[in-house]
């Protein structure tokens, strides 16, 4: 290792330097850029930056008052305290290309003045906006919620940046300059526009990978069987629309294409380098690619992070090189990529894969599973729009590809095979947006270690990573499947059919047994096979033989021909009480498999409801249609499972959306902030709140908590009890006692002051110091016991839980989970999904209780999870739900400081 790089690694950071705010972002052109807080050492870079600015740029920034900034001004720019003065710089290829800073107006002001300066070559690349978003996020952590900027009236670029940012702003015109004031409090529009900007940059970035004009294949051997050689062959055989440059140290040509001895000797700008050299040589190739300004590399070579720590270190180095040079990386340890767009025709794989062109985008983390899926899709006649094997996901991940395929007109369904989620919260957020118009089907394999949770509450213990991931994916509208075949079955239906309006299925066929199996399969998958109405039945009777069944399933019997089948389809599709039709046909003399398929395909083409074919005994026995207009699934059981997934997705698409304005949040922010700050002052890493503090926090958040007052002596307990009103409950106050009643820390039904005093004494002698004093509560009205909780994981974010029935909840694991934000109706649906839900509706003569009050608590807890990120664990256990409402009688709350840095939803590229 050279001394220069060794010293660069140990370079001390200046005091207060917020290193968690270093990240890589994307320009609108798709190139990567490194963003970090400025450092005093940046003086040299900064001087070079200023020296290269054109007079026009300088005039815009300094309002025409000077020709160039002085040396003092340059060094002043680096003198920040990272609090009231802050600046971010953007670096590409070791050059400083942009600077954005704020200066607090005065120490006690919540406003700051901002300024931006972007190198001429990088203007109109979205850089000012990216730095602006960074400054906004940072300033808010410093308690700044307003930016002001004086902009020259003719600086339309900068005014455009402020105007398009998505925050509330006002402009005051003062002749030559315009004073812009921006309110930094994030709005839904701001979040949406940040996401939009991210998606645009991502799509541009992935275009270098999936729509390259030139591809170099590095490590292209002379002979068949070498990976690089096969990639070249496959690109040539696929008739790639751009140029292919085999790179080989000594060969003159590979597969007839002229070869080059190195990337740097390729005579054209290389968009994509596909790297297949041995692992030991990859680093050098990537360095060379960076030096040659290659836009993206796909590293097929394996032998990196999957082999252990040494491999992971090399990966980190590869990523560093790519990011510093604005380059993207796919892989390593992957299979390559395919784009079937007739304009591109790129088949950059080495396994002889030759997928059909179509509308399904396929992304696989595992190369082997990717091949299986791609081959099965082809065999089934499901055409692909693109295929990306992401391998170790060093840089490009499914998040990036979702953004790309979202805007790809040739793609209508996205199928993912995933083993890990790098940034699950971001993934869910992107998927939620994409899923609104393109379904995403995902098979998530493997368990994800969520790291230590320090889980002490019921909620945190119940919210395992699997449960949380499921809730996260479900809330985002992702169709989560469990088997490979399901991935393709569901895709087949989505590709060929309109979304069903409901779950009512008509089954039609020509033999009884398979139809009955299909009916059972449908019903047990949650679909409905209703009896057909009289009108439909009599219409069917007119076209069918007397022995036929018309009630649903509709059995034409062995007499049914293709012509009969067509009429049956027409009749059942016409029935408004039917949402989808499944044909279960058996190859018989009167109806061949081919005729059944052709008839169903003809009908499906014009149907406004899904028509799914399941042809038993057909040749080939397993397979989907090639026509693309008919979804064909091999067995009735698989049809039922797949159609249920599709119905669920359709329901998600139809779900009610939050109406414009959310009902006013009854959150008393000042009190919440005060409690949080007080706790984090006394213990830096946070911890459990004392009982009455937890109650106060929740009250401030608008949750109905039974009055909870502290008392530190028996006498005090008696006087508090008197003011609360008898009868009361006395409890140990310490927030870190997990099960108070297990250790005698709860004494209920105290109906005299004497009893209160006595209870206090008994409890203190029993518990000693760990009691931490006492709290007094009034007795709650009897009712149904519920639990509502919240657990927040640094990686997966918050998950909300609800359960019913006290101890039985634990015993039966009868709980429902969801990830905020909850859509309207989601909390109600969670409660309805509990097996114990009837307890809330007067089960067997139990008194009616206020179910709606519980629904509101769940909704509120979900909202608090988003608004008070420091609240990482919450257990309202029990909440007593009676006719009088729902009240929490026990609340455990744990706080932790917010993680430093811009957070998982910020549009930063993944880092190591
Ligand atoms: P812990 O869960 O730590 O053991 P709780 O405060 O939940 O302590 O109390 C245990 C049980 O005592 C509750 O599940 C509830 O049945 C009963 N209880 C507690 N507080 C009250 C109250 N204010 N009114 C009526 N019952 C109560
Ligand atoms: Mg409890």
JSON list of N, CA and C in Angstrom, two decimals, residues 581-649:
[
{"chain": "A", "resi": 581, "resn": "UNK", "atom": "N", "xyz": [-62.87, -15.94, -14.53]},
{"chain": "A", "resi": 581, "resn": "UNK", "atom": "CA", "xyz": [-63.28, -17.27, -14.98]},
{"chain": "A", "resi": 581, "resn": "UNK", "atom": "C", "xyz": [-62.04, -18.16, -15.11]},
{"chain": "A", "resi": 582, "resn": "UNK", "atom": "N", "xyz": [-62.14, -19.33, -14.52]},
{"chain": "A", "resi": 582, "resn": "UNK", "atom": "CA", "xyz": [-61.06, -20.31, -14.67]},
{"chain": "A", "resi": 582, "resn": "UNK", "atom": "C", "xyz": [-61.60, -21.47, -15.49]},
{"chain": "A", "resi": 583, "resn": "UNK", "atom": "N", "xyz": [-60.90, -21.78, -16.57]},
{"chain": "A", "resi": 583, "resn": "UNK", "atom": "CA", "xyz": [-61.28, -22.94, -17.36]},
{"chain": "A", "resi": 583, "resn": "UNK", "atom": "C", "xyz": [-60.42, -24.12, -16.91]},
{"chain": "A", "resi": 584, "resn": "UNK", "atom": "N", "xyz": [-61.09, -25.20, -16.49]},
{"chain": "A", "resi": 584, "resn": "UNK", "atom": "CA", "xyz": [-60.36, -26.41, -16.14]},
{"chain": "A", "resi": 584, "resn": "UNK", "atom": "C", "xyz": [-60.75, -27.45, -17.19]},
{"chain": "A", "resi": 585, "resn": "UNK", "atom": "N", "xyz": [-59.92, -27.59, -18.22]},
{"chain": "A", "resi": 585, "resn": "UNK", "atom": "CA", "xyz": [-60.28, -28.46, -19.34]},
{"chain": "A", "resi": 585, "resn": "UNK", "atom": "C", "xyz": [-59.45, -29.73, -19.32]},
{"chain": "A", "resi": 586, "resn": "UNK", "atom": "N", "xyz": [-60.10, -30.80, -19.71]},
{"chain": "A", "resi": 586, "resn": "UNK", "atom": "CA", "xyz": [-59.42, -32.08, -19.82]},
{"chain": "A", "resi": 586, "resn": "UNK", "atom": "C", "xyz": [-59.41, -32.47, -21.29]},
{"chain": "A", "resi": 587, "resn": "UNK", "atom": "N", "xyz": [-58.29, -32.96, -21.77]},
{"chain": "A", "resi": 587, "resn": "UNK", "atom": "CA", "xyz": [-58.19, -33.38, -23.17]},
{"chain": "A", "resi": 587, "resn": "UNK", "atom": "C", "xyz": [-59.14, -34.56, -23.40]},
{"chain": "A", "resi": 588, "resn": "UNK", "atom": "N", "xyz": [-60.16, -34.35, -24.22]},
{"chain": "A", "resi": 588, "resn": "UNK", "atom": "CA", "xyz": [-61.13, -35.40, -24.53]},
{"chain": "A", "resi": 588, "resn": "UNK", "atom": "C", "xyz": [-61.37, -35.40, -26.03]},
{"chain": "A", "resi": 589, "resn": "UNK", "atom": "N", "xyz": [-62.08, -36.45, -26.51]},
{"chain": "A", "resi": 589, "resn": "UNK", "atom": "CA", "xyz": [-62.31, -36.55, -27.96]},
{"chain": "A", "resi": 589, "resn": "UNK", "atom": "C", "xyz": [-63.04, -35.33, -28.50]},
{"chain": "A", "resi": 590, "resn": "UNK", "atom": "N", "xyz": [-64.03, -34.86, -27.72]},
{"chain": "A", "resi": 590, "resn": "UNK", "atom": "CA", "xyz": [-64.85, -33.75, -28.20]},
{"chain": "A", "resi": 590, "resn": "UNK", "atom": "C", "xyz": [-64.15, -32.40, -28.09]},
{"chain": "A", "resi": 591, "resn": "UNK", "atom": "N", "xyz": [-63.11, -32.33, -27.24]},
{"chain": "A", "resi": 591, "resn": "UNK", "atom": "CA", "xyz": [-62.42, -31.04, -27.04]},
{"chain": "A", "resi": 591, "resn": "UNK", "atom": "C", "xyz": [-60.93, -31.31, -26.86]},
{"chain": "A", "resi": 592, "resn": "UNK", "atom": "N", "xyz": [-60.14, -30.94, -27.86]},
{"chain": "A", "resi": 592, "resn": "UNK", "atom": "CA", "xyz": [-58.70, -31.16, -27.73]},
{"chain": "A", "resi": 592, "resn": "UNK", "atom": "C", "xyz": [-58.11, -30.04, -26.87]},
{"chain": "A", "resi": 593, "resn": "UNK", "atom": "N", "xyz": [-56.94, -30.31, -26.30]},
{"chain": "A", "resi": 593, "resn": "UNK", "atom": "CA", "xyz": [-56.27, -29.28, -25.50]},
{"chain": "A", "resi": 593, "resn": "UNK", "atom": "C", "xyz": [-56.04, -28.04, -26.35]},
{"chain": "A", "resi": 594, "resn": "UNK", "atom": "N", "xyz": [-55.62, -28.27, -27.60]},
{"chain": "A", "resi": 594, "resn": "UNK", "atom": "CA", "xyz": [-55.31, -27.13, -28.46]},
{"chain": "A", "resi": 594, "resn": "UNK", "atom": "C", "xyz": [-56.55, -26.28, -28.72]},
{"chain": "A", "resi": 595, "resn": "UNK", "atom": "N", "xyz": [-57.69, -26.94, -28.93]},
{"chain": "A", "resi": 595, "resn": "UNK", "atom": "CA", "xyz": [-58.92, -26.18, -29.18]},
{"chain": "A", "resi": 595, "resn": "UNK", "atom": "C", "xyz": [-59.37, -25.42, -27.92]},
{"chain": "A", "resi": 596, "resn": "UNK", "atom": "N", "xyz": [-59.24, -26.10, -26.78]},
{"chain": "A", "resi": 596, "resn": "UNK", "atom": "CA", "xyz": [-59.63, -25.44, -25.52]},
{"chain": "A", "resi": 596, "resn": "UNK", "atom": "C", "xyz": [-58.78, -24.19, -25.32]},
{"chain": "A", "resi": 597, "resn": "UNK", "atom": "N", "xyz": [-57.48, -24.35, -25.55]},
{"chain": "A", "resi": 597, "resn": "UNK", "atom": "CA", "xyz": [-56.56, -23.23, -25.37]},
{"chain": "A", "resi": 597, "resn": "UNK", "atom": "C", "xyz": [-56.89, -22.11, -26.34]},
{"chain": "A", "resi": 598, "resn": "UNK", "atom": "N", "xyz": [-57.11, -22.46, -27.60]},
{"chain": "A", "resi": 598, "resn": "UNK", "atom": "CA", "xyz": [-57.37, -21.44, -28.62]},
{"chain": "A", "resi": 598, "resn": "UNK", "atom": "C", "xyz": [-58.67, -20.70, -28.30]},
{"chain": "A", "resi": 599, "resn": "UNK", "atom": "N", "xyz": [-59.68, -21.45, -27.85]},
{"chain": "A", "resi": 599, "resn": "UNK", "atom": "CA", "xyz": [-60.95, -20.81, -27.51]},
{"chain": "A", "resi": 599, "resn": "UNK", "atom": "C", "xyz": [-60.79, -19.85, -26.34]},
{"chain": "A", "resi": 600, "resn": "UNK", "atom": "N", "xyz": [-60.10, -20.34, -25.29]},
{"chain": "A", "resi": 600, "resn": "UNK", "atom": "CA", "xyz": [-59.91, -19.49, -24.11]},
{"chain": "A", "resi": 600, "resn": "UNK", "atom": "C", "xyz": [-59.11, -18.24, -24.49]},
{"chain": "A", "resi": 601, "resn": "UNK", "atom": "N", "xyz": [-58.10, -18.42, -25.35]},
{"chain": "A", "resi": 601, "resn": "UNK", "atom": "CA", "xyz": [-57.27, -17.28, -25.74]},
{"chain": "A", "resi": 601, "resn": "UNK", "atom": "C", "xyz": [-58.10, -16.25, -26.49]},
{"chain": "A", "resi": 602, "resn": "UNK", "atom": "N", "xyz": [-58.98, -16.74, -27.38]},
{"chain": "A", "resi": 602, "resn": "UNK", "atom": "CA", "xyz": [-59.81, -15.83, -28.16]},
{"chain": "A", "resi": 602, "resn": "UNK", "atom": "C", "xyz": [-60.73, -15.03, -27.24]},
{"chain": "A", "resi": 603, "resn": "UNK", "atom": "N", "xyz": [-61.32, -15.74, -26.27]},
{"chain": "A", "resi": 603, "resn": "UNK", "atom": "CA", "xyz": [-62.23, -15.09, -25.33]},
{"chain": "A", "resi": 603, "resn": "UNK", "atom": "C", "xyz": [-61.47, -14.09, -24.46]},
{"chain": "A", "resi": 604, "resn": "UNK", "atom": "N", "xyz": [-60.29, -14.55, -23.98]},
{"chain": "A", "resi": 604, "resn": "UNK", "atom": "CA", "xyz": [-59.51, -13.72, -23.04]},
{"chain": "A", "resi": 604, "resn": "UNK", "atom": "C", "xyz": [-59.10, -12.40, -23.67]},
{"chain": "A", "resi": 605, "resn": "UNK", "atom": "N", "xyz": [-58.84, -12.44, -24.96]},
{"chain": "A", "resi": 605, "resn": "UNK", "atom": "CA", "xyz": [-58.34, -11.25, -25.64]},
{"chain": "A", "resi": 605, "resn": "UNK", "atom": "C", "xyz": [-59.29, -10.06, -25.48]},
{"chain": "A", "resi": 606, "resn": "UNK", "atom": "N", "xyz": [-60.60, -10.33, -25.48]},
{"chain": "A", "resi": 606, "resn": "UNK", "atom": "CA", "xyz": [-61.55, -9.23, -25.41]},
{"chain": "A", "resi": 606, "resn": "UNK", "atom": "C", "xyz": [-62.21, -9.10, -24.05]},
{"chain": "A", "resi": 607, "resn": "UNK", "atom": "N", "xyz": [-61.90, -10.03, -23.14]},
{"chain": "A", "resi": 607, "resn": "UNK", "atom": "CA", "xyz": [-62.59, -10.03, -21.85]},
{"chain": "A", "resi": 607, "resn": "UNK", "atom": "C", "xyz": [-62.10, -8.87, -20.98]},
{"chain": "A", "resi": 608, "resn": "UNK", "atom": "N", "xyz": [-63.01, -8.35, -20.16]},
{"chain": "A", "resi": 608, "resn": "UNK", "atom": "CA", "xyz": [-62.62, -7.31, -19.21]},
{"chain": "A", "resi": 608, "resn": "UNK", "atom": "C", "xyz": [-62.39, -7.91, -17.83]},
{"chain": "A", "resi": 609, "resn": "UNK", "atom": "N", "xyz": [-62.45, -9.23, -17.76]},
{"chain": "A", "resi": 609, "resn": "UNK", "atom": "CA", "xyz": [-62.19, -9.96, -16.51]},
{"chain": "A", "resi": 609, "resn": "UNK", "atom": "C", "xyz": [-61.12, -11.00, -16.80]},
{"chain": "A", "resi": 610, "resn": "UNK", "atom": "N", "xyz": [-60.37, -11.41, -15.78]},
{"chain": "A", "resi": 610, "resn": "UNK", "atom": "CA", "xyz": [-59.36, -12.44, -16.04]},
{"chain": "A", "resi": 610, "resn": "UNK", "atom": "C", "xyz": [-59.99, -13.75, -16.49]},
{"chain": "A", "resi": 611, "resn": "UNK", "atom": "N", "xyz": [-59.38, -14.33, -17.53]},
{"chain": "A", "resi": 611, "resn": "UNK", "atom": "CA", "xyz": [-59.75, -15.68, -17.98]},
{"chain": "A", "resi": 611, "resn": "UNK", "atom": "C", "xyz": [-58.47, -16.50, -17.87]},
{"chain": "A", "resi": 612, "resn": "UNK", "atom": "N", "xyz": [-58.51, -17.52, -17.02]},
{"chain": "A", "resi": 612, "resn": "UNK", "atom": "CA", "xyz": [-57.29, -18.29, -16.79]},
{"chain": "A", "resi": 612, "resn": "UNK", "atom": "C", "xyz": [-57.53, -19.73, -17.23]},
{"chain": "A", "resi": 613, "resn": "UNK", "atom": "N", "xyz": [-56.54, -20.26, -17.94]},
{"chain": "A", "resi": 613, "resn": "UNK", "atom": "CA", "xyz": [-56.70, -21.62, -18.44]},
{"chain": "A", "resi": 613, "resn": "UNK", "atom": "C", "xyz": [-55.86, -22.59, -17.63]},
{"chain": "A", "resi": 614, "resn": "UNK", "atom": "N", "xyz": [-56.46, -23.73, -17.37]},
{"chain": "A", "resi": 614, "resn": "UNK", "atom": "CA", "xyz": [-55.75, -24.79, -16.70]},
{"chain": "A", "resi": 614, "resn": "UNK", "atom": "C", "xyz": [-56.12, -26.04, -17.49]},
{"chain": "A", "resi": 615, "resn": "UNK", "atom": "N", "xyz": [-55.16, -26.56, -18.26]},
{"chain": "A", "resi": 615, "resn": "UNK", "atom": "CA", "xyz": [-55.48, -27.65, -19.17]},
{"chain": "A", "resi": 615, "resn": "UNK", "atom": "C", "xyz": [-54.81, -28.92, -18.68]},
{"chain": "A", "resi": 616, "resn": "UNK", "atom": "N", "xyz": [-55.62, -29.87, -18.26]},
{"chain": "A", "resi": 616, "resn": "UNK", "atom": "CA", "xyz": [-55.07, -31.10, -17.70]},
{"chain": "A", "resi": 616, "resn": "UNK", "atom": "C", "xyz": [-54.83, -32.09, -18.83]},
{"chain": "A", "resi": 617, "resn": "UNK", "atom": "N", "xyz": [-53.76, -32.83, -18.70]},
{"chain": "A", "resi": 617, "resn": "UNK", "atom": "CA", "xyz": [-53.48, -33.87, -19.69]},
{"chain": "A", "resi": 617, "resn": "UNK", "atom": "C", "xyz": [-53.12, -33.30, -21.05]},
{"chain": "A", "resi": 618, "resn": "UNK", "atom": "N", "xyz": [-52.74, -32.07, -21.12]},
{"chain": "A", "resi": 618, "resn": "UNK", "atom": "CA", "xyz": [-52.38, -31.50, -22.41]},
{"chain": "A", "resi": 618, "resn": "UNK", "atom": "C", "xyz": [-50.89, -31.75, -22.66]},
{"chain": "A", "resi": 619, "resn": "UNK", "atom": "N", "xyz": [-50.47, -31.57, -23.91]},
{"chain": "A", "resi": 619, "resn": "UNK", "atom": "CA", "xyz": [-49.07, -31.75, -24.26]},
{"chain": "A", "resi": 619, "resn": "UNK", "atom": "C", "xyz": [-48.54, -30.40, -24.74]},
{"chain": "A", "resi": 620, "resn": "UNK", "atom": "N", "xyz": [-47.51, -29.80, -24.18]},
{"chain": "A", "resi": 620, "resn": "UNK", "atom": "CA", "xyz": [-46.80, -30.32, -23.01]},
{"chain": "A", "resi": 620, "resn": "UNK", "atom": "C", "xyz": [-47.66, -30.19, -21.75]},
{"chain": "A", "resi": 621, "resn": "UNK", "atom": "N", "xyz": [-47.50, -31.13, -20.81]},
{"chain": "A", "resi": 621, "resn": "UNK", "atom": "CA", "xyz": [-48.40, -31.17, -19.67]},
{"chain": "A", "resi": 621, "resn": "UNK", "atom": "C", "xyz": [-48.26, -29.95, -18.77]},
{"chain": "A", "resi": 622, "resn": "UNK", "atom": "N", "xyz": [-47.04, -29.44, -18.67]},
{"chain": "A", "resi": 622, "resn": "UNK", "atom": "CA", "xyz": [-46.86, -28.28, -17.81]},
{"chain": "A", "resi": 622, "resn": "UNK", "atom": "C", "xyz": [-46.47, -27.12, -18.70]},
{"chain": "A", "resi": 623, "resn": "UNK", "atom": "N", "xyz": [-47.16, -26.04, -18.58]},
{"chain": "A", "resi": 623, "resn": "UNK", "atom": "CA", "xyz": [-46.75, -24.93, -19.42]},
{"chain": "A", "resi": 623, "resn": "UNK", "atom": "C", "xyz": [-47.79, -23.85, -19.49]},
{"chain": "A", "resi": 624, "resn": "UNK", "atom": "N", "xyz": [-47.36, -22.70, -19.94]},
{"chain": "A", "resi": 624, "resn": "UNK", "atom": "CA", "xyz": [-48.24, -21.56, -20.04]},
{"chain": "A", "resi": 624, "resn": "UNK", "atom": "C", "xyz": [-48.39, -21.22, -21.53]},
{"chain": "A", "resi": 625, "resn": "UNK", "atom": "N", "xyz": [-49.28, -20.42, -21.87]},
{"chain": "A", "resi": 625, "resn": "UNK", "atom": "CA", "xyz": [-49.50, -20.15, -23.29]},
{"chain": "A", "resi": 625, "resn": "UNK", "atom": "C", "xyz": [-48.41, -19.24, -23.85]},
{"chain": "A", "resi": 626, "resn": "UNK", "atom": "N", "xyz": [-48.17, -19.36, -25.10]},
{"chain": "A", "resi": 626, "resn": "UNK", "atom": "CA", "xyz": [-47.17, -18.52, -25.71]},
{"chain": "A", "resi": 626, "resn": "UNK", "atom": "C", "xyz": [-47.75, -17.25, -26.28]},
{"chain": "A", "resi": 627, "resn": "UNK", "atom": "N", "xyz": [-49.07, -17.19, -26.35]},
{"chain": "A", "resi": 627, "resn": "UNK", "atom": "CA", "xyz": [-49.69, -16.08, -27.05]},
{"chain": "A", "resi": 627, "resn": "UNK", "atom": "C", "xyz": [-49.58, -14.76, -26.30]},
{"chain": "A", "resi": 628, "resn": "UNK", "atom": "N", "xyz": [-49.46, -14.83, -25.00]},
{"chain": "A", "resi": 628, "resn": "UNK", "atom": "CA", "xyz": [-49.35, -13.61, -24.22]},
{"chain": "A", "resi": 628, "resn": "UNK", "atom": "C", "xyz": [-50.69, -13.00, -23.88]},
{"chain": "A", "resi": 629, "resn": "UNK", "atom": "N", "xyz": [-51.77, -13.51, -24.46]},
{"chain": "A", "resi": 629, "resn": "UNK", "atom": "CA", "xyz": [-53.08, -12.95, -24.13]},
{"chain": "A", "resi": 629, "resn": "UNK", "atom": "C", "xyz": [-53.84, -13.86, -23.18]},
{"chain": "A", "resi": 630, "resn": "UNK", "atom": "N", "xyz": [-53.33, -15.06, -23.00]},
{"chain": "A", "resi": 630, "resn": "UNK", "atom": "CA", "xyz": [-54.02, -16.01, -22.12]},
{"chain": "A", "resi": 630, "resn": "UNK", "atom": "C", "xyz": [-53.07, -16.46, -21.02]},
{"chain": "A", "resi": 631, "resn": "UNK", "atom": "N", "xyz": [-53.53, -16.34, -19.78]},
{"chain": "A", "resi": 631, "resn": "UNK", "atom": "CA", "xyz": [-52.74, -16.86, -18.67]},
{"chain": "A", "resi": 631, "resn": "UNK", "atom": "C", "xyz": [-53.05, -18.33, -18.53]},
{"chain": "A", "resi": 632, "resn": "UNK", "atom": "N", "xyz": [-52.00, -19.12, -18.53]},
{"chain": "A", "resi": 632, "resn": "UNK", "atom": "CA", "xyz": [-52.22, -20.55, -18.38]},
{"chain": "A", "resi": 632, "resn": "UNK", "atom": "C", "xyz": [-51.38, -21.04, -17.22]},
{"chain": "A", "resi": 633, "resn": "UNK", "atom": "N", "xyz": [-52.01, -21.75, -16.30]},
{"chain": "A", "resi": 633, "resn": "UNK", "atom": "CA", "xyz": [-51.33, -22.25, -15.11]},
{"chain": "A", "resi": 633, "resn": "UNK", "atom": "C", "xyz": [-51.61, -23.75, -15.05]},
{"chain": "A", "resi": 634, "resn": "UNK", "atom": "N", "xyz": [-50.58, -24.57, -14.74]},
{"chain": "A", "resi": 634, "resn": "UNK", "atom": "CA", "xyz": [-50.71, -26.01, -14.95]},
{"chain": "A", "resi": 634, "resn": "UNK", "atom": "C", "xyz": [-51.73, -26.76, -14.07]},
{"chain": "A", "resi": 635, "resn": "UNK", "atom": "N", "xyz": [-51.89, -26.39, -12.81]},
{"chain": "A", "resi": 635, "resn": "UNK", "atom": "CA", "xyz": [-52.81, -27.18, -11.98]},
{"chain": "A", "resi": 635, "resn": "UNK", "atom": "C", "xyz": [-53.85, -26.28, -11.32]},
{"chain": "A", "resi": 636, "resn": "UNK", "atom": "N", "xyz": [-55.02, -26.83, -10.98]},
{"chain": "A", "resi": 636, "resn": "UNK", "atom": "CA", "xyz": [-56.05, -26.01, -10.33]},
{"chain": "A", "resi": 636, "resn": "UNK", "atom": "C", "xyz": [-55.56, -25.39, -9.03]},
{"chain": "A", "resi": 637, "resn": "UNK", "atom": "N", "xyz": [-54.76, -26.14, -8.27]},
{"chain": "A", "resi": 637, "resn": "UNK", "atom": "CA", "xyz": [-54.26, -25.61, -6.99]},
{"chain": "A", "resi": 637, "resn": "UNK", "atom": "C", "xyz": [-53.39, -24.39, -7.23]},
{"chain": "A", "resi": 638, "resn": "UNK", "atom": "N", "xyz": [-52.54, -24.48, -8.24]},
{"chain": "A", "resi": 638, "resn": "UNK", "atom": "CA", "xyz": [-51.65, -23.34, -8.52]},
{"chain": "A", "resi": 638, "resn": "UNK", "atom": "C", "xyz": [-52.44, -22.14, -9.05]},
{"chain": "A", "resi": 639, "resn": "UNK", "atom": "N", "xyz": [-53.47, -22.41, -9.83]},
{"chain": "A", "resi": 639, "resn": "UNK", "atom": "CA", "xyz": [-54.31, -21.30, -10.31]},
{"chain": "A", "resi": 639, "resn": "UNK", "atom": "C", "xyz": [-54.90, -20.57, -9.10]},
{"chain": "A", "resi": 640, "resn": "UNK", "atom": "N", "xyz": [-55.44, -21.36, -8.15]},
{"chain": "A", "resi": 640, "resn": "UNK", "atom": "CA", "xyz": [-56.13, -20.76, -7.02]},
{"chain": "A", "resi": 640, "resn": "UNK", "atom": "C", "xyz": [-55.19, -19.89, -6.20]},
{"chain": "A", "resi": 641, "resn": "UNK", "atom": "N", "xyz": [-54.00, -20.43, -5.91]},
{"chain": "A", "resi": 641, "resn": "UNK", "atom": "CA", "xyz": [-53.04, -19.67, -5.12]},
{"chain": "A", "resi": 641, "resn": "UNK", "atom": "C", "xyz": [-52.64, -18.40, -5.85]},
{"chain": "A", "resi": 642, "resn": "UNK", "atom": "N", "xyz": [-52.36, -18.53, -7.14]},
{"chain": "A", "resi": 642, "resn": "UNK", "atom": "CA", "xyz": [-51.89, -17.37, -7.91]},
{"chain": "A", "resi": 642, "resn": "UNK", "atom": "C", "xyz": [-52.99, -16.32, -8.03]},
{"chain": "A", "resi": 643, "resn": "UNK", "atom": "N", "xyz": [-54.22, -16.77, -8.28]},
{"chain": "A", "resi": 643, "resn": "UNK", "atom": "CA", "xyz": [-55.31, -15.80, -8.45]},
{"chain": "A", "resi": 643, "resn": "UNK", "atom": "C", "xyz": [-55.60, -15.07, -7.13]},
{"chain": "A", "resi": 644, "resn": "UNK", "atom": "N", "xyz": [-55.45, -15.79, -6.02]},
{"chain": "A", "resi": 644, "resn": "UNK", "atom": "CA", "xyz": [-55.63, -15.13, -4.73]},
{"chain": "A", "resi": 644, "resn": "UNK", "atom": "C", "xyz": [-54.62, -13.99, -4.58]},
{"chain": "A", "resi": 645, "resn": "UNK", "atom": "N", "xyz": [-53.36, -14.24, -4.94]},
{"chain": "A", "resi": 645, "resn": "UNK", "atom": "CA", "xyz": [-52.35, -13.18, -4.88]},
{"chain": "A", "resi": 645, "resn": "UNK", "atom": "C", "xyz": [-52.76, -11.99, -5.75]},
{"chain": "A", "resi": 646, "resn": "UNK", "atom": "N", "xyz": [-53.25, -12.30, -6.94]},
{"chain": "A", "resi": 646, "resn": "UNK", "atom": "CA", "xyz": [-53.62, -11.23, -7.86]},
{"chain": "A", "resi": 646, "resn": "UNK", "atom": "C", "xyz": [-54.80, -10.43, -7.28]},
{"chain": "A", "resi": 647, "resn": "UNK", "atom": "N", "xyz": [-55.76, -11.14, -6.67]},
{"chain": "A", "resi": 647, "resn": "UNK", "atom": "CA", "xyz": [-56.91, -10.45, -6.07]},
{"chain": "A", "resi": 647, "resn": "UNK", "atom": "C", "xyz": [-56.46, -9.52, -4.94]},
{"chain": "A", "resi": 648, "resn": "UNK", "atom": "N", "xyz": [-55.54, -10.03, -4.13]},
{"chain": "A", "resi": 648, "resn": "UNK", "atom": "CA", "xyz": [-55.02, -9.21, -3.04]},
{"chain": "A", "resi": 648, "resn": "UNK", "atom": "C", "xyz": [-54.38, -7.93, -3.57]},
{"chain": "A", "resi": 649, "resn": "UNK", "atom": "N", "xyz": [-53.60, -8.09, -4.61]},
{"chain": "A", "resi": 649, "resn": "UNK", "atom": "CA", "xyz": [-52.96, -6.92, -5.22]},
{"chain": "A", "resi": 649, "resn": "UNK", "atom": "C", "xyz": [-54.02, -5.96, -5.75]}
]
